[in-house]
PDB file of C-alpha atoms in Angstrom:
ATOM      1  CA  UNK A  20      18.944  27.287-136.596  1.00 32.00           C
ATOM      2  CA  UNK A  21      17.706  27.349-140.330  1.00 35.00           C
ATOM      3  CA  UNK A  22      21.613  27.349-140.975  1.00 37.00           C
ATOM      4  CA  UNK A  23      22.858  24.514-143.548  1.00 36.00           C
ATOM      5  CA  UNK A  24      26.580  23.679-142.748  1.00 41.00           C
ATOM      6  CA  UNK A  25      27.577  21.607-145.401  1.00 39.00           C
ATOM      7  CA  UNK A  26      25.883  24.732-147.615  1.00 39.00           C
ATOM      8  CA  UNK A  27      27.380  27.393-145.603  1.00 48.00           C
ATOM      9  CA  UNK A  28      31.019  25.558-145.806  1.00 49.00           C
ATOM     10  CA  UNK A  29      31.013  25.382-149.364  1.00 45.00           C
ATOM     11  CA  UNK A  30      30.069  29.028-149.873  1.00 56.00           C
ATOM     12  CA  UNK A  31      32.505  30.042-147.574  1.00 59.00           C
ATOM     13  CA  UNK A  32      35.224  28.131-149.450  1.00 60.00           C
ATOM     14  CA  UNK A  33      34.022  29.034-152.931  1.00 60.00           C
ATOM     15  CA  UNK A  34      34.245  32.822-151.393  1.00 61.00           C
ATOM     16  CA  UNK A  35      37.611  32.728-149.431  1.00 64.00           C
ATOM     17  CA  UNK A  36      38.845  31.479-153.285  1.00 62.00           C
ATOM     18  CA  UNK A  37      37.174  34.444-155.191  1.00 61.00           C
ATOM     19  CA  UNK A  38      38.361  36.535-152.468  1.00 58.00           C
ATOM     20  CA  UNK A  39      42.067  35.771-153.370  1.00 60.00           C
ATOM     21  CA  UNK A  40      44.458  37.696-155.050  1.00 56.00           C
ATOM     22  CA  UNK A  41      46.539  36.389-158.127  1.00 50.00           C
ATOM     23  CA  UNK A  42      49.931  36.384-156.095  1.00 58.00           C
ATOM     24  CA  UNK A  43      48.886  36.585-152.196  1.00 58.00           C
ATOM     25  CA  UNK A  44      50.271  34.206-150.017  1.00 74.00           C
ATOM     26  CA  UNK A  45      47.905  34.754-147.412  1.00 85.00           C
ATOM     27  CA  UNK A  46      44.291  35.469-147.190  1.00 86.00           C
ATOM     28  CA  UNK A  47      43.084  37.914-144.581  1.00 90.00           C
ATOM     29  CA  UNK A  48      39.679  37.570-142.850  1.00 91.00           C
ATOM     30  CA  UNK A  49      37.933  40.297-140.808  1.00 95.00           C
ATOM     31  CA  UNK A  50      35.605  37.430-138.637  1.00 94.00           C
ATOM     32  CA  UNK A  51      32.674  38.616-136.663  1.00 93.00           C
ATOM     33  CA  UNK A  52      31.497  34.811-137.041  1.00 87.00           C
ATOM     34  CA  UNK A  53      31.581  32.320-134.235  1.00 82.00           C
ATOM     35  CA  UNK A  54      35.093  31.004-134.564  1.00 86.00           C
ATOM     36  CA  UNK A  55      34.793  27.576-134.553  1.00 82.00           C
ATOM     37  CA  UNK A  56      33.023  27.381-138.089  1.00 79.00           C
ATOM     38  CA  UNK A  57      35.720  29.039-139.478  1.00 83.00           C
ATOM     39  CA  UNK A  58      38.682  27.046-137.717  1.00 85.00           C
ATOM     40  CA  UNK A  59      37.019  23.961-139.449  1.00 83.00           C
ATOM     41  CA  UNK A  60      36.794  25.724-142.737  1.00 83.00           C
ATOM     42  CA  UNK A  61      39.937  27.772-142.966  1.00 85.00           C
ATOM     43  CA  UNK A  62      42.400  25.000-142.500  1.00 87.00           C
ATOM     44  CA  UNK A  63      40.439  22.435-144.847  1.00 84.00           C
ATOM     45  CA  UNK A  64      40.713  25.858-147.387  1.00 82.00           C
ATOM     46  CA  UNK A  65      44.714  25.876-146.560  1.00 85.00           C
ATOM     47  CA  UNK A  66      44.946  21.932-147.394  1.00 86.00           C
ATOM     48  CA  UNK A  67      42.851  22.205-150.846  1.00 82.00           C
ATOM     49  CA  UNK A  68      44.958  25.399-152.118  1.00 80.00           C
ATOM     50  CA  UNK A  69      48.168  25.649-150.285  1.00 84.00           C
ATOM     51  CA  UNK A  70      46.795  29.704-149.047  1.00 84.00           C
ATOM     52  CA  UNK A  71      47.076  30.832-145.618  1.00 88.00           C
ATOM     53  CA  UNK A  72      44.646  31.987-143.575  1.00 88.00           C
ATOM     54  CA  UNK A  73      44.832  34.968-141.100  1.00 91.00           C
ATOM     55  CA  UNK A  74      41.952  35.509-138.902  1.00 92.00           C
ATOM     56  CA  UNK A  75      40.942  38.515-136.810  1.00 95.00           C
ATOM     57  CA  UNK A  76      38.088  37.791-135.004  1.00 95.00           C
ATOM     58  CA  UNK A  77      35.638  40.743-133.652  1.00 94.00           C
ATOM     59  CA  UNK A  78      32.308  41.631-133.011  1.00 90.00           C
ATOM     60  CA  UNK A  79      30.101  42.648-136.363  1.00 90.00           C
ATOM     61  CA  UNK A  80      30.459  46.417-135.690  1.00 90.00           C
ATOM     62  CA  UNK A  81      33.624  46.706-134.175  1.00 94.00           C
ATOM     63  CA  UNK A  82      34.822  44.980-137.309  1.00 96.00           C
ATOM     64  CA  UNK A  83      32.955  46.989-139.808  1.00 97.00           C
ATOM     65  CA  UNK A  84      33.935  50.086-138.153  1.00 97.00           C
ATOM     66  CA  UNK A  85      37.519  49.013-138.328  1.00 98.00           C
ATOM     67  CA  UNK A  86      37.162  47.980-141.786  1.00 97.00           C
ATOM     68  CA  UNK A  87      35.217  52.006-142.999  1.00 97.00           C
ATOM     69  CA  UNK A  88      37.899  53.657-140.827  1.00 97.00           C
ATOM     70  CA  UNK A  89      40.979  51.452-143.027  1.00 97.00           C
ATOM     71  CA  UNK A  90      38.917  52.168-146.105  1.00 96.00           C
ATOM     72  CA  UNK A  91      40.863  50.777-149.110  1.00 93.00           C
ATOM     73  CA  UNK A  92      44.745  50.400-147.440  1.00 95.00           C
ATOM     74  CA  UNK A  93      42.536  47.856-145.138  1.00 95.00           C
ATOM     75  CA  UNK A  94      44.279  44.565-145.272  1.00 93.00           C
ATOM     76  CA  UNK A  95      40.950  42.579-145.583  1.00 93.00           C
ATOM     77  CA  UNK A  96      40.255  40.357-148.161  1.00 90.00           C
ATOM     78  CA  UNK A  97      36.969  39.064-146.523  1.00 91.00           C
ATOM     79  CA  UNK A  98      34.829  40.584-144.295  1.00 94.00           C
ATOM     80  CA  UNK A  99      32.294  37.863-142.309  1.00 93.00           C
ATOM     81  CA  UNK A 100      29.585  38.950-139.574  1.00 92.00           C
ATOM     82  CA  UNK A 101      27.059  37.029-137.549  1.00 86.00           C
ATOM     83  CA  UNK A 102      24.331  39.378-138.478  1.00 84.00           C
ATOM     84  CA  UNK A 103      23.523  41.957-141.574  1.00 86.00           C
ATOM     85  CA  UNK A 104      23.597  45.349-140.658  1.00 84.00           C
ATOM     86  CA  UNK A 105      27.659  45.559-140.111  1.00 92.00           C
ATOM     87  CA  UNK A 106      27.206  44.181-143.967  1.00 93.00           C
ATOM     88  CA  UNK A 107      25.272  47.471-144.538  1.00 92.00           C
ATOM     89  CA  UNK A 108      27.586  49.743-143.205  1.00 95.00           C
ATOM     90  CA  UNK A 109      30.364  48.435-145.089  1.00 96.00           C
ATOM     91  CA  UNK A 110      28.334  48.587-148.409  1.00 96.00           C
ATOM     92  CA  UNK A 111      27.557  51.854-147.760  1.00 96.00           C
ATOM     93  CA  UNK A 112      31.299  52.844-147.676  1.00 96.00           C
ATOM     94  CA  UNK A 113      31.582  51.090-150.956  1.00 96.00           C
ATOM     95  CA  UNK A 114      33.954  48.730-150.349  1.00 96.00           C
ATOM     96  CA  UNK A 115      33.079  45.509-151.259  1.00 94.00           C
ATOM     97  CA  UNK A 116      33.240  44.053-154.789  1.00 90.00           C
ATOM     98  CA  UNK A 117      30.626  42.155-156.225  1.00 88.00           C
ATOM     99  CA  UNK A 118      30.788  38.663-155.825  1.00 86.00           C
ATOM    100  CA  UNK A 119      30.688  36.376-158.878  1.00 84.00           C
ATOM    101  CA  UNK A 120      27.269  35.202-160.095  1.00 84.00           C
ATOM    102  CA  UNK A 121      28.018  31.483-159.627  1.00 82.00           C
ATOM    103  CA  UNK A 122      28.849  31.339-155.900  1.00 81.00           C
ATOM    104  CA  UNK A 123      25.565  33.269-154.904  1.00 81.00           C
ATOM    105  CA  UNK A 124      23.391  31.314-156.905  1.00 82.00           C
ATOM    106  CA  UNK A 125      23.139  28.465-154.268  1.00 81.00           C
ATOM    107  CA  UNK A 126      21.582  30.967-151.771  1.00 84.00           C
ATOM    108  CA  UNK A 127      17.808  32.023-152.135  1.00 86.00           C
ATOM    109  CA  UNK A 128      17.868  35.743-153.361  1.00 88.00           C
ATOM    110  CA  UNK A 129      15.711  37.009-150.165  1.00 87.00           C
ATOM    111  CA  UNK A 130      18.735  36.415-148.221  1.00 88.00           C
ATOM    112  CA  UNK A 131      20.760  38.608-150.289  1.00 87.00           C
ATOM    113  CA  UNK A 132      21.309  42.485-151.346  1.00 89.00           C
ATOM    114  CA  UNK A 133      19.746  43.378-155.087  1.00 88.00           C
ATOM    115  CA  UNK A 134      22.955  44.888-155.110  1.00 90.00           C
ATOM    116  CA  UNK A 135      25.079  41.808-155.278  1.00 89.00           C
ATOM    117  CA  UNK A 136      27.854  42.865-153.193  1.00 93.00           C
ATOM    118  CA  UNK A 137      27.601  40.375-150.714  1.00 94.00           C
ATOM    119  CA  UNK A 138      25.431  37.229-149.462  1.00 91.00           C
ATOM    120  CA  UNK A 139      23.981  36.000-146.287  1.00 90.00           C
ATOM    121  CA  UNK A 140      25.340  32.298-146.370  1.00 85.00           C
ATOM    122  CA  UNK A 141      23.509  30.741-143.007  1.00 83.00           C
ATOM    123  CA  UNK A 142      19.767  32.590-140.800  1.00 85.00           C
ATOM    124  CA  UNK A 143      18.132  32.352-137.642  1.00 85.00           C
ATOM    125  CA  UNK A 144      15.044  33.373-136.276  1.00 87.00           C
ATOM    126  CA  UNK A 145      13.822  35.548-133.632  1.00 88.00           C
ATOM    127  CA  UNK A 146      11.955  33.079-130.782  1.00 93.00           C
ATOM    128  CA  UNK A 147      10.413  33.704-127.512  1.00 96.00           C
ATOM    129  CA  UNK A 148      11.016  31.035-125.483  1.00 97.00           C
ATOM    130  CA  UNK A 149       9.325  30.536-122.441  1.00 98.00           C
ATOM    131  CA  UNK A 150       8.918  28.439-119.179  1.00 98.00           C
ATOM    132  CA  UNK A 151       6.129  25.614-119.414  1.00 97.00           C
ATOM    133  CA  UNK A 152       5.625  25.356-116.169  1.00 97.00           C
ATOM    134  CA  UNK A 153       4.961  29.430-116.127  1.00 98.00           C
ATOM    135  CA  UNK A 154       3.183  30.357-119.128  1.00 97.00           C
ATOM    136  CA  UNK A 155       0.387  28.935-120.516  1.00 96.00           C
ATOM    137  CA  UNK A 156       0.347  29.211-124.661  1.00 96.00           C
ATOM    138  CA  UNK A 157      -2.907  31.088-124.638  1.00 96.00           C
ATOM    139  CA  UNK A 158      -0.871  33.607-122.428  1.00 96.00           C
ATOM    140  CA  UNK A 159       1.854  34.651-125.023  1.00 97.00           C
ATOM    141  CA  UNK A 160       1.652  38.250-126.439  1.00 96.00           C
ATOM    142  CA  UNK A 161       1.042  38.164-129.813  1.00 94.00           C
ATOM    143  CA  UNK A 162       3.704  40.829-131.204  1.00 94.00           C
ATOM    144  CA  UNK A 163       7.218  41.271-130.081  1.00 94.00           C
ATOM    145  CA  UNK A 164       6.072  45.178-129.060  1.00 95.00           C
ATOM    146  CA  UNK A 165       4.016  43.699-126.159  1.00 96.00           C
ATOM    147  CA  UNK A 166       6.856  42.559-123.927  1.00 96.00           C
ATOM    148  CA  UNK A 167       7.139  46.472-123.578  1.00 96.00           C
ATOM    149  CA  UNK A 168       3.464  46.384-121.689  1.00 97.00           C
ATOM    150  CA  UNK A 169       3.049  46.315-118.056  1.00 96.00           C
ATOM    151  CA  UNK A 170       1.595  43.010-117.667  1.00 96.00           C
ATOM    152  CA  UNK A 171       4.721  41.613-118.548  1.00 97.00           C
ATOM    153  CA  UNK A 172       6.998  43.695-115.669  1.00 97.00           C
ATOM    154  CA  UNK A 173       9.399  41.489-114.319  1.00 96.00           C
ATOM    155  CA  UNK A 174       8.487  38.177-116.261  1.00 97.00           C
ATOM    156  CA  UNK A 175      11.437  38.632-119.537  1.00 97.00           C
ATOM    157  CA  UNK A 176      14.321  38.115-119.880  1.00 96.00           C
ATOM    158  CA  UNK A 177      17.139  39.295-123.021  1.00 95.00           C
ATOM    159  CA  UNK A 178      20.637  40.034-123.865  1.00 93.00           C
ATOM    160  CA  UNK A 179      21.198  43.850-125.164  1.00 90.00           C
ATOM    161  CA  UNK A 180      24.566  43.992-125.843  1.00 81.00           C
ATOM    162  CA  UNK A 181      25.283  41.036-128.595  1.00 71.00           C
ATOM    163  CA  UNK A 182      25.302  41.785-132.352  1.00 67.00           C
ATOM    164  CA  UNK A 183      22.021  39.329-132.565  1.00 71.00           C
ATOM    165  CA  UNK A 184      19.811  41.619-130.347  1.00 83.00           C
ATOM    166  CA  UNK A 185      20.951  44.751-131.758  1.00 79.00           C
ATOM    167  CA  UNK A 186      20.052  43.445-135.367  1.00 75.00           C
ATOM    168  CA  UNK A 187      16.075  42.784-133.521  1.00 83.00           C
ATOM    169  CA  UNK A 188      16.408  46.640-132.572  1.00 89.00           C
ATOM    170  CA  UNK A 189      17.109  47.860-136.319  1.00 84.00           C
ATOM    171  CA  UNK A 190      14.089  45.778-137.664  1.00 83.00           C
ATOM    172  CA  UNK A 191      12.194  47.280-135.307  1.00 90.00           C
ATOM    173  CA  UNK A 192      13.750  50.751-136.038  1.00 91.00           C
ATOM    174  CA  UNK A 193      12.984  50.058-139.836  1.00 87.00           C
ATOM    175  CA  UNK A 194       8.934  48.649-139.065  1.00 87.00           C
ATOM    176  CA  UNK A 195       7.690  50.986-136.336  1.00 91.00           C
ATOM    177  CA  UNK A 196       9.859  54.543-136.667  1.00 93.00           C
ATOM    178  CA  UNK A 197      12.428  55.622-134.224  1.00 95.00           C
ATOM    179  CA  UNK A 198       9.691  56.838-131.324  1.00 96.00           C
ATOM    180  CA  UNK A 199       8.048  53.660-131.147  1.00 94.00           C
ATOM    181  CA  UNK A 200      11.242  52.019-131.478  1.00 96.00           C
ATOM    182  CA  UNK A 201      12.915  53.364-128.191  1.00 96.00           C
ATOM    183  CA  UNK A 202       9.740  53.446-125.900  1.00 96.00           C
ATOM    184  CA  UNK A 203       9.646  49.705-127.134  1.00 96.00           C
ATOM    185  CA  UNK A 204      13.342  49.562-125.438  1.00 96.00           C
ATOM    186  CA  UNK A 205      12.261  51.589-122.565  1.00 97.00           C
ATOM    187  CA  UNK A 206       9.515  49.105-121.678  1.00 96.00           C
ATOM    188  CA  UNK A 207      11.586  45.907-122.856  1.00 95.00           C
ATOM    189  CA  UNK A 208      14.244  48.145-119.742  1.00 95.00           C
ATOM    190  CA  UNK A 209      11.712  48.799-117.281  1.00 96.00           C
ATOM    191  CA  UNK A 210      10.137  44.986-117.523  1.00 97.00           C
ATOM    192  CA  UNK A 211      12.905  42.813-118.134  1.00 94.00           C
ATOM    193  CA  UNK A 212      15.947  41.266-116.792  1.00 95.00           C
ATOM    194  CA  UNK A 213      19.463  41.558-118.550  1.00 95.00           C
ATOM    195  CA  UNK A 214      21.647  38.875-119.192  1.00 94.00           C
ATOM    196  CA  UNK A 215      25.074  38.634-120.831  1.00 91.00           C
ATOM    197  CA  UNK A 216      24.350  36.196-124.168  1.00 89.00           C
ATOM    198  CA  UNK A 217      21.580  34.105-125.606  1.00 90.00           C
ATOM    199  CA  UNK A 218      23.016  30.888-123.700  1.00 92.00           C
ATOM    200  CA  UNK A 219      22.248  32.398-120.059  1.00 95.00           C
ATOM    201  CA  UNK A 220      18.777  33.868-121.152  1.00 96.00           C
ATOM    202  CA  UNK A 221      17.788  30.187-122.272  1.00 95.00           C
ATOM    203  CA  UNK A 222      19.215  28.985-118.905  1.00 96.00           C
ATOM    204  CA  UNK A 223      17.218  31.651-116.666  1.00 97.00           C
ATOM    205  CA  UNK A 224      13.614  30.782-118.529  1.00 97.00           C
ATOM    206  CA  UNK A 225      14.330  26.764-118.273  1.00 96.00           C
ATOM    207  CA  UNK A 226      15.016  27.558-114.581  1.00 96.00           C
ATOM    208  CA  UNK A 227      12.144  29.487-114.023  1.00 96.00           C
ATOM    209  CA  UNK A 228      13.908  32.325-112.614  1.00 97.00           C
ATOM    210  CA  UNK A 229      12.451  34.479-115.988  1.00 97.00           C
ATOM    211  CA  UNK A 230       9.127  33.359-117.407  1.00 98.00           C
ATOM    212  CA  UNK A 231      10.226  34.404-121.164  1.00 98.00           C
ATOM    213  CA  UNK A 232      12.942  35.138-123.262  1.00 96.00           C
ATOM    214  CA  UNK A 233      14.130  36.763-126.726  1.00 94.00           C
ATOM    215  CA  UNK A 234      16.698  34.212-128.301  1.00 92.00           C
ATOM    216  CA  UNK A 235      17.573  33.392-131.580  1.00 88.00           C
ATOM    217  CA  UNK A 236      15.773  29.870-132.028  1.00 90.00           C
ATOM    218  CA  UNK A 237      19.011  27.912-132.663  1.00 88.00           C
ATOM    219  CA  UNK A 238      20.087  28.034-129.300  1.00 90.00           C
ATOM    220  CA  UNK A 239      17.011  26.329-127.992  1.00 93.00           C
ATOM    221  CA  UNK A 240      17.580  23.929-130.869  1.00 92.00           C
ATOM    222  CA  UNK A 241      20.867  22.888-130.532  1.00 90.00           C
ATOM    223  CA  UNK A 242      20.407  22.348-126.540  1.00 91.00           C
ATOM    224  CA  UNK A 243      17.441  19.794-127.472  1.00 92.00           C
ATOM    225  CA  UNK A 244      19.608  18.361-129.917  1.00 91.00           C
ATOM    226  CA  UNK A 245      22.202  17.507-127.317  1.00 90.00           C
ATOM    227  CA  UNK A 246      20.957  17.466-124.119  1.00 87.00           C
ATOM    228  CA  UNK A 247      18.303  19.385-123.307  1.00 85.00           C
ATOM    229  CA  UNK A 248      19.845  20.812-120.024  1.00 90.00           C
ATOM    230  CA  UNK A 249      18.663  24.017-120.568  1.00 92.00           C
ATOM    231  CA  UNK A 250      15.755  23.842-123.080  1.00 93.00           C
ATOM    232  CA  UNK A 251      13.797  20.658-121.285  1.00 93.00           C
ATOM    233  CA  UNK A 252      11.230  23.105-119.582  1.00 95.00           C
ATOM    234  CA  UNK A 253      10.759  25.516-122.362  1.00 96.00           C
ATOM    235  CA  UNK A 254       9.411  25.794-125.854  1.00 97.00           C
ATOM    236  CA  UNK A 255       9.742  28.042-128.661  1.00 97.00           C
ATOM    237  CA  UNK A 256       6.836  30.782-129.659  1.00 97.00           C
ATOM    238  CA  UNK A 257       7.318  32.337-133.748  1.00 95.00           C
ATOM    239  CA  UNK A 258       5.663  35.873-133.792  1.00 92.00           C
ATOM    240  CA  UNK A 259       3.464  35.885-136.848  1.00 86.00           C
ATOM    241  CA  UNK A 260       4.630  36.961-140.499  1.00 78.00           C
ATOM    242  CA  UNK A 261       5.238  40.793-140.795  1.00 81.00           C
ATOM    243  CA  UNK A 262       5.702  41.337-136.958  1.00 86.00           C
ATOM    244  CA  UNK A 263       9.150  42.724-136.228  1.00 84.00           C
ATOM    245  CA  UNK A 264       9.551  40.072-134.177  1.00 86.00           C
ATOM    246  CA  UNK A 265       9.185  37.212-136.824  1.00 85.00           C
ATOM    247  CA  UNK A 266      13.157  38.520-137.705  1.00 80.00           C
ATOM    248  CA  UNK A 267      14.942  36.378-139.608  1.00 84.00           C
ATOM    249  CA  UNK A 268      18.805  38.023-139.618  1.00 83.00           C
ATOM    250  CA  UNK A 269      21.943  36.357-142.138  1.00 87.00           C
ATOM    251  CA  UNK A 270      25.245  35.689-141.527  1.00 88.00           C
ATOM    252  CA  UNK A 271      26.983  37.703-144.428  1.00 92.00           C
ATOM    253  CA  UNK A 272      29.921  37.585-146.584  1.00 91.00           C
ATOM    254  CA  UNK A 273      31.790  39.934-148.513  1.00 91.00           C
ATOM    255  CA  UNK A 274      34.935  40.575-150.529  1.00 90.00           C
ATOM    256  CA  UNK A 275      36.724  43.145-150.179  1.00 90.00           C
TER     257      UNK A 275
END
């Protein structure tokens, strides 16, 4: 993934410090992240400042609706999501407060609001991955739209319900309009195959039992990395610049 742990672990400690009140003995996080990047940073915070941690871990919009419905008697100090647009909604409800200028300024500003209320601190990328053995290169569509053509009926594969997929859906909601949008989901329905996560859609292409599949690209890379059990008889296909799906979605951070 184009995420940078030793980066994202000091941003996350310089935040879960700012996010601190003067006299609380324990610091509350609202975590939509994958857990085990937290349980490595939370207890290293614990050990360099003596604070507790308390996490609640949830999905990205289950979390930001909890947070909008609590409004400002929300315990929260810090609200963390795998993907931006749970961010959004909590901006929107103006809770957040801006984070200082010096723990930002590590992070490129095109992963981060104008607004300075919060930060994307690791990204991934949108991939198609697809079955060697299947698909010839020459083959592959060349926008993220086409999947929704008939030529490609019964040959994807993708996971609708995570927070990953649904953040695909609102770039494509914000590039092509809302029509295009959902007969884009209606032919993505009609042609593909649903899986439950990014893990079993990777598994199914290297198979062969789908000939493509929408995954964020650090899934495939991190099963190279290690094994290659279920990325040996696949590769990764980038859409081109300015096609929705060329998405590159953030991790954010806020406090609250």
């Amino acid at each position: 993934m184009k995420r940078v742990p030793a980066l994202a672990g000091v941003v996350l400690t310089g935040l879960l410090t700012a996010g601190c009140g003067a006299d609380e003995p324990t610091l509350v996080i609202y975590n939509a992240q994958h857990e085990p990047l937290l349980e490595e940073v939370a207890p290293a915070f614990t050990e360099a400042t003596g604070i507790e941690v308390e996490l609640r871990n949830g999905k990205d919009l289950e979390m930001s609706n909890q947070l909008v419905q609590e409004g400002d008697a929300s315990p929260a100090d810090v609200f963390l999501t795998e993907n931006s647009p749970a961010m959004s909604q909590v901006e929107a409800a103006g809770l957040f407060e801006e984070l200082p200028a010096d723990l930002v300024q590590p992070i490129p500003e095109v992963f981060r609001p104008r607004s300075g209320l919060w930060t994307g601190f690791v990204a991934r990328s949108t991939v198609l991955v697809y079955n060697t053995d299947q698909v010839e290169p020459s083959e592959l569509p060349a926008s993220i739209l086409d999947l929704a053509d008939p030529e490609w009926a019964g040959r994807i594969s993708f996971s609708p319900t995570g927070a990953d997929f649904q953040a695909i859906v609102a770039a494509v909601l914000e590039l092509e309009g809302e029509e295009a949008t959902r007969a884009w989901l209606q032919g993505l329905k009609d042609n593909g195959t649903v899986y439950d996560g990014n893990n079993v859609v990777l598994e199914a292409v290297d198979s062969g039992e789908s000939e493509v599949g929408i995954v964020y690209h650090y899934y495939w890379e991190r099963d190279r990395a290690e094994n290659g059990d279920v990325s040996d008889n696949s590769e990764q296909y980038y859409f081109s610049d300015q096609d929705p799906g060329a998405f590159v979605s953030v991790s954010g951070a806020g406090i609250l």
